[in-house]
Every structure is written in structure tokens, then in C-alpha cells.
Short mmCIF file of C-alpha atoms and ligand atoms in Angstrom, two decimals:
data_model
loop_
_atom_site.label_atom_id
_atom_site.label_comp_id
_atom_site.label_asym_id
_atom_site.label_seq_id
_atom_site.Cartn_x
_atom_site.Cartn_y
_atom_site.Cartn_z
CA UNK D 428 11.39 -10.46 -23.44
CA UNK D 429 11.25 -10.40 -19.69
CA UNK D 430 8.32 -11.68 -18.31
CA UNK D 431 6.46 -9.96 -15.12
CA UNK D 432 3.67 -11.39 -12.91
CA UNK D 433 1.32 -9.05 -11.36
CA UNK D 434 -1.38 -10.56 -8.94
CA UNK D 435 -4.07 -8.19 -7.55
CA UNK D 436 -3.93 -6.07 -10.70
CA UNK D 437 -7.34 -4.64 -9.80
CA UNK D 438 -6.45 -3.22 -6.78
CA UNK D 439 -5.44 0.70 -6.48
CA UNK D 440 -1.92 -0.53 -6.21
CA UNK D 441 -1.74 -3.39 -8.61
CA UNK D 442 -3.48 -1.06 -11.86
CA UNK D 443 -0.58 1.64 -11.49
CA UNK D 444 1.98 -1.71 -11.06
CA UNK D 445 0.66 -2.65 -14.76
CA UNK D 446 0.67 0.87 -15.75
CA UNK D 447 4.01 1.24 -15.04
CA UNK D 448 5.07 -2.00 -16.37
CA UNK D 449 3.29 -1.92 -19.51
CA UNK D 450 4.60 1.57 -20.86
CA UNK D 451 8.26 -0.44 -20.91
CA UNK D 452 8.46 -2.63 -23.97
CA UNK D 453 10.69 -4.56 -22.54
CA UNK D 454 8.36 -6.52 -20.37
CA UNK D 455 5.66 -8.72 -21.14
CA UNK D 456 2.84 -8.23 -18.65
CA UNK D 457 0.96 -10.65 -17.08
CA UNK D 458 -1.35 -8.78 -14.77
CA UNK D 459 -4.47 -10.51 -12.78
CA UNK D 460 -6.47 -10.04 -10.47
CA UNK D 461 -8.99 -12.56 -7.88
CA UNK D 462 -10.82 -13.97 -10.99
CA UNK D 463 -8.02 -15.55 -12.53
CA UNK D 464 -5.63 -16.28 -9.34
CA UNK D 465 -6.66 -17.02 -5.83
CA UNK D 466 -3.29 -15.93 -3.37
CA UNK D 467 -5.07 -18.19 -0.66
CA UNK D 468 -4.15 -21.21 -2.87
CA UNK D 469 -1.34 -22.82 -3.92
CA UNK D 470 -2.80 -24.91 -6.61
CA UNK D 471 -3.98 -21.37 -8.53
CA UNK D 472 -0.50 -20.07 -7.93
CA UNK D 473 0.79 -22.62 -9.17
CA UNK D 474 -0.81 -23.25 -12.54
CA UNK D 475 -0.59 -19.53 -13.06
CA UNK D 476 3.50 -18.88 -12.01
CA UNK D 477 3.68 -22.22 -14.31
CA UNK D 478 1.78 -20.95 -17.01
CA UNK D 479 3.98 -17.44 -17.20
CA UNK D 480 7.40 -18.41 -16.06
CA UNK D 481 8.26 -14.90 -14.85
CA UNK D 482 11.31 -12.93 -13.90
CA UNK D 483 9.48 -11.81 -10.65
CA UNK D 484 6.11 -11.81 -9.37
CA UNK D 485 4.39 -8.58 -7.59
CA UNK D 486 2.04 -9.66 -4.94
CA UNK D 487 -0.59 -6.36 -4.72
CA UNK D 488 -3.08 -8.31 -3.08
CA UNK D 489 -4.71 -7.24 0.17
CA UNK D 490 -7.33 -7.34 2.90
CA UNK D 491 -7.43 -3.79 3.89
CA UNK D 492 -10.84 -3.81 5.88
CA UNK D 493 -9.29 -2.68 8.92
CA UNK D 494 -12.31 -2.39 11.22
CA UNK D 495 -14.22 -4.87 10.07
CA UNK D 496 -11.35 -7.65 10.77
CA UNK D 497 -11.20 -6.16 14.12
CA UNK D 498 -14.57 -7.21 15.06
CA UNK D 499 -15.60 -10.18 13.16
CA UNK D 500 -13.57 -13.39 13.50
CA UNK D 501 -14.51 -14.70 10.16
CA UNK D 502 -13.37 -11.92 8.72
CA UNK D 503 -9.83 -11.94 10.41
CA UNK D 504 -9.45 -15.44 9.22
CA UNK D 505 -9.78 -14.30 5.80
CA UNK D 506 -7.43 -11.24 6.36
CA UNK D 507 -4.79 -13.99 7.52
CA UNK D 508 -5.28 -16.10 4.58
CA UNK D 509 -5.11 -13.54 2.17
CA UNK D 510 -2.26 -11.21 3.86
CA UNK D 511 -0.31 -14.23 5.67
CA UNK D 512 -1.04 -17.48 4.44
CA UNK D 513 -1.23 -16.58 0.79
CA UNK D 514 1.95 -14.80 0.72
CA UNK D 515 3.93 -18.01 2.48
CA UNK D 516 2.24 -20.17 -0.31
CA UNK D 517 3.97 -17.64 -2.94
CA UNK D 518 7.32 -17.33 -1.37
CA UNK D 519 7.36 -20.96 -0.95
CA UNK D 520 6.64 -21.04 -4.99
CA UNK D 521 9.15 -18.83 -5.32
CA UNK D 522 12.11 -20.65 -3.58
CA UNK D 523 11.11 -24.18 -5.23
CA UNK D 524 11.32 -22.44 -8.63
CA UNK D 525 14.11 -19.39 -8.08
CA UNK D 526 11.65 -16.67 -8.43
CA UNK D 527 11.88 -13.70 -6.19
CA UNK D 528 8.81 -12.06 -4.94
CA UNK D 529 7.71 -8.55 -3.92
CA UNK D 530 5.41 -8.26 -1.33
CA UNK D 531 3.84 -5.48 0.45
CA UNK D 532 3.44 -4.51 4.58
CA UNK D 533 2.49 -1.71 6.51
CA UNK D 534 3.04 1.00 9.15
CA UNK D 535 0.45 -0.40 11.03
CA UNK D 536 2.79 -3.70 12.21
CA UNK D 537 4.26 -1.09 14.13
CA UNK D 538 2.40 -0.26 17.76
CA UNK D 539 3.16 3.37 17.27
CA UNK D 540 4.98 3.97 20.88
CA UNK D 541 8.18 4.73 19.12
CA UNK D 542 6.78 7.27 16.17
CA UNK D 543 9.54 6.26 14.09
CA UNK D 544 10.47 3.00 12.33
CA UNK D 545 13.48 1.79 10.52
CA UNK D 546 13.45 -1.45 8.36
CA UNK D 547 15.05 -2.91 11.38
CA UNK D 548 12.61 -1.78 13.98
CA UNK D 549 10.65 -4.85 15.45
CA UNK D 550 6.78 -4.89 14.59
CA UNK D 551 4.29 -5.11 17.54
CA UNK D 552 0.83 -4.99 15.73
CA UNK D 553 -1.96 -3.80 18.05
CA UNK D 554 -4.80 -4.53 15.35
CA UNK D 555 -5.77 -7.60 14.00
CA UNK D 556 -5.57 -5.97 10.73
CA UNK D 557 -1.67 -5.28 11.62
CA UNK D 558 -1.17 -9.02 12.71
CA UNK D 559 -2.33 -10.28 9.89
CA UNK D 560 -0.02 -8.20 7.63
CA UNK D 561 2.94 -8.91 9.97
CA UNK D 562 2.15 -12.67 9.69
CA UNK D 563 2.53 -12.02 6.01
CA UNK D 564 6.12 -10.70 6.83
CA UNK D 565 7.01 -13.45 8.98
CA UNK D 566 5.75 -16.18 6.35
CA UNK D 567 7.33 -14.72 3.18
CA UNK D 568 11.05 -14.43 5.11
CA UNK D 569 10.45 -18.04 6.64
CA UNK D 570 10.01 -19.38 3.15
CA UNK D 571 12.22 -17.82 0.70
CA UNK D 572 15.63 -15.43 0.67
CA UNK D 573 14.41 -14.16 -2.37
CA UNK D 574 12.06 -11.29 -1.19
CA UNK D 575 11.81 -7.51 -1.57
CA UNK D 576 9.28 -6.94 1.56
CA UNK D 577 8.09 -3.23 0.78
CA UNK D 578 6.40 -1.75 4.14
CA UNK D 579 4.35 1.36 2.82
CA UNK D 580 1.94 3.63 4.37
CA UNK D 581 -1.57 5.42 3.03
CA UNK D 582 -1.55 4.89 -0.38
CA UNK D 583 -3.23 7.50 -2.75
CA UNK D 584 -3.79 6.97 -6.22
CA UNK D 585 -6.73 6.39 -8.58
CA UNK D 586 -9.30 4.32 -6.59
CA UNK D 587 -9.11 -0.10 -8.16
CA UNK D 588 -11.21 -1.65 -10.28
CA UNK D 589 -12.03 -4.11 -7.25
CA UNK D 590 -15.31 -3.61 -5.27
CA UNK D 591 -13.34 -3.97 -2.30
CA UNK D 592 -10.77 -1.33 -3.30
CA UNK D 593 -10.63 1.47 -0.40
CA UNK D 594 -11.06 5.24 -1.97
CA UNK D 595 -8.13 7.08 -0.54
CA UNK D 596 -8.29 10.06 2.37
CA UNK D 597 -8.01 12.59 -0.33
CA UNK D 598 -10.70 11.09 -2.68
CA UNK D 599 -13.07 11.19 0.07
CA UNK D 600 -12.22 14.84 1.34
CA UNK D 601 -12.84 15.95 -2.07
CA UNK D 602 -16.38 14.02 -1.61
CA UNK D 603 -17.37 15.36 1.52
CA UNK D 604 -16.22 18.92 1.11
CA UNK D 605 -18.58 19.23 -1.88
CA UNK D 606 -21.48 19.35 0.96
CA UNK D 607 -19.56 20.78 3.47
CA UNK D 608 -17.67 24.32 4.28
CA UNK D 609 -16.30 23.31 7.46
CA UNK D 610 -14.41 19.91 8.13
CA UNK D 611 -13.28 18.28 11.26
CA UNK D 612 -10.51 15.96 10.47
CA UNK D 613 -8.16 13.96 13.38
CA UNK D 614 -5.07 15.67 13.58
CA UNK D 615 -3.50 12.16 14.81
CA UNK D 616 -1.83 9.45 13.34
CA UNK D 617 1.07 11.02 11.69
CA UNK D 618 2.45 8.97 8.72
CA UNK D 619 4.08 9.05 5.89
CA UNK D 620 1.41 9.34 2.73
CA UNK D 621 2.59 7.12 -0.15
CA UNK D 622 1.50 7.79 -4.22
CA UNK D 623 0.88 4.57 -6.11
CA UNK D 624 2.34 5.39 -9.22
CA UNK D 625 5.35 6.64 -7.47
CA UNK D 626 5.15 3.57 -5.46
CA UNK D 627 5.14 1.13 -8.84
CA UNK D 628 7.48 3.25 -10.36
CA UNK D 629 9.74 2.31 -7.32
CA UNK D 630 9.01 -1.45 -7.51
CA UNK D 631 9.61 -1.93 -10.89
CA UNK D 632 13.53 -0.14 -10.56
CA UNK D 633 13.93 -2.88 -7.16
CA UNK D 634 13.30 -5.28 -9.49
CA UNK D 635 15.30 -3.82 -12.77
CA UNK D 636 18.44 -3.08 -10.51
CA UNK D 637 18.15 -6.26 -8.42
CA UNK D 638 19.26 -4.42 -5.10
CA UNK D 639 19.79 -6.71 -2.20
CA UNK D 640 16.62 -8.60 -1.12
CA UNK D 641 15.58 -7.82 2.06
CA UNK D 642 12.93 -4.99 4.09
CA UNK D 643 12.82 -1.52 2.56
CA UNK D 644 10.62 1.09 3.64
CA UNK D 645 8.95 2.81 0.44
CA UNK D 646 6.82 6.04 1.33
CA UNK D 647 6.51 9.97 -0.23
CA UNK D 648 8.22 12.45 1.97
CA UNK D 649 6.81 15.02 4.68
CA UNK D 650 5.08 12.80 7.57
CA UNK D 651 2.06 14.15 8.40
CA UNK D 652 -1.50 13.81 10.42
CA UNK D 653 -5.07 13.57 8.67
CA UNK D 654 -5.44 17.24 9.39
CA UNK D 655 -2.28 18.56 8.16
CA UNK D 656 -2.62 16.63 4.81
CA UNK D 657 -6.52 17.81 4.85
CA UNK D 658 -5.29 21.28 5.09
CA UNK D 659 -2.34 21.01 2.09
CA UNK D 660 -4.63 19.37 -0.06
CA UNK D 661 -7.26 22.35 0.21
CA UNK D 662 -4.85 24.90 -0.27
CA UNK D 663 -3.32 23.10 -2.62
CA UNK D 664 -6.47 22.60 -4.63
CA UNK D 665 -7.37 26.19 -3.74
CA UNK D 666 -10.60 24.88 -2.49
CA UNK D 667 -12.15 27.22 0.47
CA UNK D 668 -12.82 24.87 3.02
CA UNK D 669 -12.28 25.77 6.98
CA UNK D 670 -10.40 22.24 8.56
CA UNK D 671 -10.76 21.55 11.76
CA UNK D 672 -8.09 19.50 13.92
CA UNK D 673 -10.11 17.03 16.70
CA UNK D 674 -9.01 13.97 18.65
CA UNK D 675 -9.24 10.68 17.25
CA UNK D 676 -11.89 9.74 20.47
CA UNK D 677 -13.96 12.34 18.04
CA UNK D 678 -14.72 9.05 15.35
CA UNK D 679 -14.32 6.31 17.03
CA UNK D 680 -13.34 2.80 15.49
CA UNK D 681 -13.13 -0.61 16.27
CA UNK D 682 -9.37 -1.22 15.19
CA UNK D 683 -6.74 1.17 17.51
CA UNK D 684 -3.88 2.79 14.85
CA UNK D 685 -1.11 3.51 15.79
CA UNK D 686 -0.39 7.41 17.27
CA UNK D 687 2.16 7.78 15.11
CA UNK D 688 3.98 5.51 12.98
CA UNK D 689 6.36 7.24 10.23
CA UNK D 690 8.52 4.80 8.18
CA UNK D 691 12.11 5.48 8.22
CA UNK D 692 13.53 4.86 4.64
CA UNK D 693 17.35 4.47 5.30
CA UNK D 694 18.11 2.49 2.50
CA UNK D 695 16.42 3.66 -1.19
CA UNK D 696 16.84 7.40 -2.71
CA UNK D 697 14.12 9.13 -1.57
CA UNK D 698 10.78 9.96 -3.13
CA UNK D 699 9.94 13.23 -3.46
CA UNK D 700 7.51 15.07 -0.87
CA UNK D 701 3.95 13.77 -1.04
CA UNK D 702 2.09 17.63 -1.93
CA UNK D 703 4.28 16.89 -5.25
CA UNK D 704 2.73 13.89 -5.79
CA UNK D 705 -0.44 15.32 -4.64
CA UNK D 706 -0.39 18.23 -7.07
CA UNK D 707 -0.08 15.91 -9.83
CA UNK D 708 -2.90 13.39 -8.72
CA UNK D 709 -5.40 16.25 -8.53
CA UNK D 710 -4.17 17.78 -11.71
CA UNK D 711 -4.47 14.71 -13.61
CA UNK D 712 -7.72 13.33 -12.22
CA UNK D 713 -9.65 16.08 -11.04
CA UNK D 714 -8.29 18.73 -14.01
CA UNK D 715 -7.95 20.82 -11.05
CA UNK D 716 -5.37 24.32 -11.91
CA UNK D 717 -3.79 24.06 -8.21
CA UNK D 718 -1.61 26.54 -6.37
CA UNK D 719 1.61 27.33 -8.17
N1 NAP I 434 -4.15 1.11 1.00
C1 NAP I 434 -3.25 1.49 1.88
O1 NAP I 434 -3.30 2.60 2.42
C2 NAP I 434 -2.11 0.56 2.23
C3 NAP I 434 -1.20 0.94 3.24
C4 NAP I 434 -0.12 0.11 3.53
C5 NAP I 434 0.05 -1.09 2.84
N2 NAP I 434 -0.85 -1.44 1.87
C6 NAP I 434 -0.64 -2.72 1.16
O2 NAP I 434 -0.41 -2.45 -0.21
C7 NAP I 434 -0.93 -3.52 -1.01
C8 NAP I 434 -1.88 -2.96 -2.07
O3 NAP I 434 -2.95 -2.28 -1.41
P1 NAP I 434 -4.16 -1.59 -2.19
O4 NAP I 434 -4.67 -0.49 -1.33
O5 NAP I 434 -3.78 -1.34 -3.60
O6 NAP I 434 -5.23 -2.77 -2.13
P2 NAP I 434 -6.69 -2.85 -2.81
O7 NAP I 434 -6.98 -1.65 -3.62
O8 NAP I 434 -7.66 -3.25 -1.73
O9 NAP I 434 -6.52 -4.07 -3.81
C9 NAP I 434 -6.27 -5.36 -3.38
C10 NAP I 434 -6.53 -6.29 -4.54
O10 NAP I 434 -6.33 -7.63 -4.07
C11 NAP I 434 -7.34 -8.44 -4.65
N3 NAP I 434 -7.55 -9.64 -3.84
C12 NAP I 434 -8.16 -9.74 -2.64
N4 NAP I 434 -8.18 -11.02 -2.23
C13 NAP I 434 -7.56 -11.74 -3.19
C14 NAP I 434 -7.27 -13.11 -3.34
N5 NAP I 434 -7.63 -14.03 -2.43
N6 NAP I 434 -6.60 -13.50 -4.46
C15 NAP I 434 -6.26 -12.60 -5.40
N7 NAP I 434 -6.52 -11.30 -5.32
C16 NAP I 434 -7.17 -10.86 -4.22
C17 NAP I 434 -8.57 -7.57 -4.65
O11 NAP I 434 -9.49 -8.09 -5.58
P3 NAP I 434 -11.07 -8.22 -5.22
O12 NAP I 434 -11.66 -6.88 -5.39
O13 NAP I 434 -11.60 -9.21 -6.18
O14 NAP I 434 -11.17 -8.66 -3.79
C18 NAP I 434 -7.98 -6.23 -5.08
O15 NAP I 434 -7.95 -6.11 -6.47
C19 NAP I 434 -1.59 -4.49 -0.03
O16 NAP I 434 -0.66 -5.48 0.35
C20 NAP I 434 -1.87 -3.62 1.18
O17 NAP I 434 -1.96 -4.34 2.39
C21 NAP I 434 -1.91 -0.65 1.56
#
């Protein structure tokens, strides 16, 4: 039986990756999380890629505390071990034993100026949030060939198991319109929202069809801002709730995001649009009856 490693299994990303894994019977699963591998070092990476001898290993690991790496410098450091460092240590792994690795970046090594990325379009991160995940890029190509490097944008799925697991936008619109009739939401930052188990579904066919290594772009269609996706999911969910568009200066943040930064997916069949996805997510975990 083929024999898959996922590491950061608790994570929002990393649960679906099992999930999508373990409904296969032809894989055997081997799916942890922080308390039983460490991606900041090599001598837990080791004993555990020794111990399962997989096909491929999934690296869903992440620092996502985008603000709070922006003004602490302890906490950067620990964003570059665990989104740059780490991931070197892994692809180096990988090479020395022949095992390719897939490894996840963002929209935010991208500086936004352009709007619109390609896999070929050169990062210019302008958090340090975004410079530690394109350090992670950098390391993983400097120390193997053998790497799927899957740049994605905000995930939605069923919040991790992890304490440090973000809720996504939706989950916390769904929260705060509860209290609230009227919303203002930032009708910036258009991107590309991404579903999780769409997104493992994905990884797990990279893997199966062993398509060229390289950068691929993996996101649900329809860019959009905050506010537009605000407004689809309440008329979607046919929830009455007035959204309001307002400038990003309205909440400000320590990290800047980029204005826009929509990833260009030249190279994989699409997935489909992201109110698809959304439909599903709320009709599945919410039991909501949305809009036909
Ligand atoms: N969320 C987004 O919108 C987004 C957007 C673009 C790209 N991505 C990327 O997609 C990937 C998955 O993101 P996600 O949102 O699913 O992340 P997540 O929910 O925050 O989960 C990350 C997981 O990594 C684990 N982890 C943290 N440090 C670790 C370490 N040193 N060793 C082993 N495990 C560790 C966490 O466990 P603990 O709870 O124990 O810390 C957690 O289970 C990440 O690479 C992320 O950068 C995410």
C-alpha cells in the first residue's frame, strides 16, 4: 500500500488533507501534527520520514499570525523557522532520500502592485509574514527538484484542531452577524478565496498523477474583495444582513496586504467558482437550506 506523510494534520488544511486521503484505501495515512513532529527540526523529521518511509510527504504546517509577526521580532523568528527554515530541513530530507514534498505559499509573497500573478511572477513580500513564506519558497527549491510548491490564497474550510488555527472570514461573518444587522466589511484586497477540501482534493491528484514538479497556483474561481464575498455569502445563506463596503484605513493593522493579489492558475484544470464551494461549506456545517 502506498504510504502518505501528512505533517500539520491539525491545522484547517492538514484535517481535510487526511480526510481526503483516508477515504482512498489505497493509502496508508500517516497524519501528525506539532506533538509528534517538530518542522523546525531535522532530527524529528527525520526519525518520523524514517519511521514511515512514504511516497510523499504534505507539509500543512504554518505560522499564519500575520500581525503579530509584523510587530514582534520574536515572533518573526519563529514564523521563519517554521515557514522557511523548516521547510529547507524537509526538502533537504527529501532529496537525500528521493522523496518529493508538497509545500504550501501564499498570495501575500506578492506586493500587490501588479493585481495579478502567474507561477512565474517574481514575489516581493511587503510583510514579514510574506517574507517568511517566500523564504520557505526559496529554501525548498534550493534544496530539492522534487517539489510541488502550491501558492494558495484565503483558505475556508472547517476551522483545525490546533489552538493556533485561524477561523476563516466566513466563520467569523457568520459570528458577528448574529449581533449585528448592519456590517462594514473592506471592500479591498481582492483575491482569490480557496476551499480546503477542494484544495486536498487537488493535492492528493498532484501527487497520484505525478505532474511535473515545479510552482502551481491552486485557488477556487471568481477573485473577489472582503465585501463582495461578505455580500455572496449573505445572500447565499439568505441571511438579511445590510454590508457595507469601507476602506481598509477603516481597521487598521500592523502587517500592509497586498491591494490586490489574485493568483493566476495557468497550469492545473480549474476549480470550480468559490460560492460553489461556499454553498456546500454552509450546507454541510451550518445545515443552512441556501439560495437555489
Ligand atoms: N489560512 C490561509 O488563509 C492561508 C492562505 C495562504 C496559504 N496558507 C498556507 O497553507 C498552509 C496551511 O494553512 P492553514 O490555514 O491550514 O494553517 P493552520 O490552520 O494554522 O494550521 C497549521 C498547523 O501547523 C501546525 N504547526 C505549527 N508549527 C508547527 C511546527 N513547528 N511543527 C509542526 N507543526 C506545526 C499547527 O499546530 P499547533 O496548533 O500545534 O501550532 C497547526 O496544526 C500553510 O502553509 C499556510 O501558510 C494559508
Amino acid at each position: 500500500m502506498k504510504r502518505i506523510l501528512i505533517i500539520g494534520s491539525h491545522g484547517m488544511l492538514g484535517q481535510d488533507l487526511a480526510k481526503v486521503f483516508e477515504a482512498d484505501q489505497s493509502w496508508h495515512v500517516f497524519a501528525f501534527d506539532r506533538d509528534k513532529v517538530d518542522v523546525a527540526s531535522e532530527e524529528s523529521l527525520l526519525k518520523i520520514i524514517d519511521e514511515v518511509d512514504p511516497q510523499a510527504v504534505v507539509n500543512a504546517t504554518g505560522y499564519n499570525a500575520v500581525d503579530k509577526c509584523e510587530s514582534d521580532e520574536i515572533e518573526y523568528e519563529l514564523a521563519k523557522k517554521i515557514n522557511g527554515f523548516g521547510p529547507g530541513i524537509l526538502a533537504k530530507i527529501g532529496k537525500e532520500k528521493g522523496i518529493p514534498i508538497v509545500h504550501y505559499s501564499t498570495d501575500y509573497v506578492f506586493d500587490g502592485e501588479k493585481e495579478e500573478y502567474d507561477e512565474k511572477a517574481k514575489p516581493s513580500p511587503i510583510s514579514n509574514y510574506g517574507r517568511s513564506k517566500f523564504l520557505g519558497e526559496e529554501e525548498i527549491q534550493k534544496n530539492t527538484d522534487k517539489f510541488w510548491l502550491v501558492r494558495t490564497s484565503k483558505l475556508f474550510g472547517r476551522p483545525g484542531k490546533s489552538a493556533m488555527s485561524k477561523r476563516s472570514f466566513f466563520d467569523t461573518m457568520i459570528t458577528l452577524a448574529k449581533d449585528n444587522r448592519i456590517l462594514k466589511v473592506v471592500d479591498e484586497e481582492k483575491s482569490c478565496f480557496t476551499y480546503t477540501p477542494d484544495l486536498a482534493l487537488k493535492t492528493k491528484e498532484i501527487i497520484e498523477e505525478g505532474i511535473p514538479f515545479g510552482i502551481y497556483h491552486v485557488i477556487n474561481e471568481g477573485p473577489c474583495t472582503w465585501f463582495e464575498a461578505a455580500a455572496e455569502l449573505f445572500k447565499i445563506a439568505k441571511m438579511d444582513v445590510e454590508v457595507v463596503p469601507v476602506a481598509s484605513s477603516e481597521f487598521p493593522r500592523p502587517a500592509k496586504r497586498p491591494k490586490a493579489s489574485v493568483l493566476l492558475n495557468t497550469k492545473l484544470k480549474p476549480l470550480r467558482h468559490y460560492t460553489k464551494a461556499l454553498k456546500e461549506y454552509l450546507e454541510e456545517n451550518y445545515g443552512m437550506l441556501t439560495e437555489k
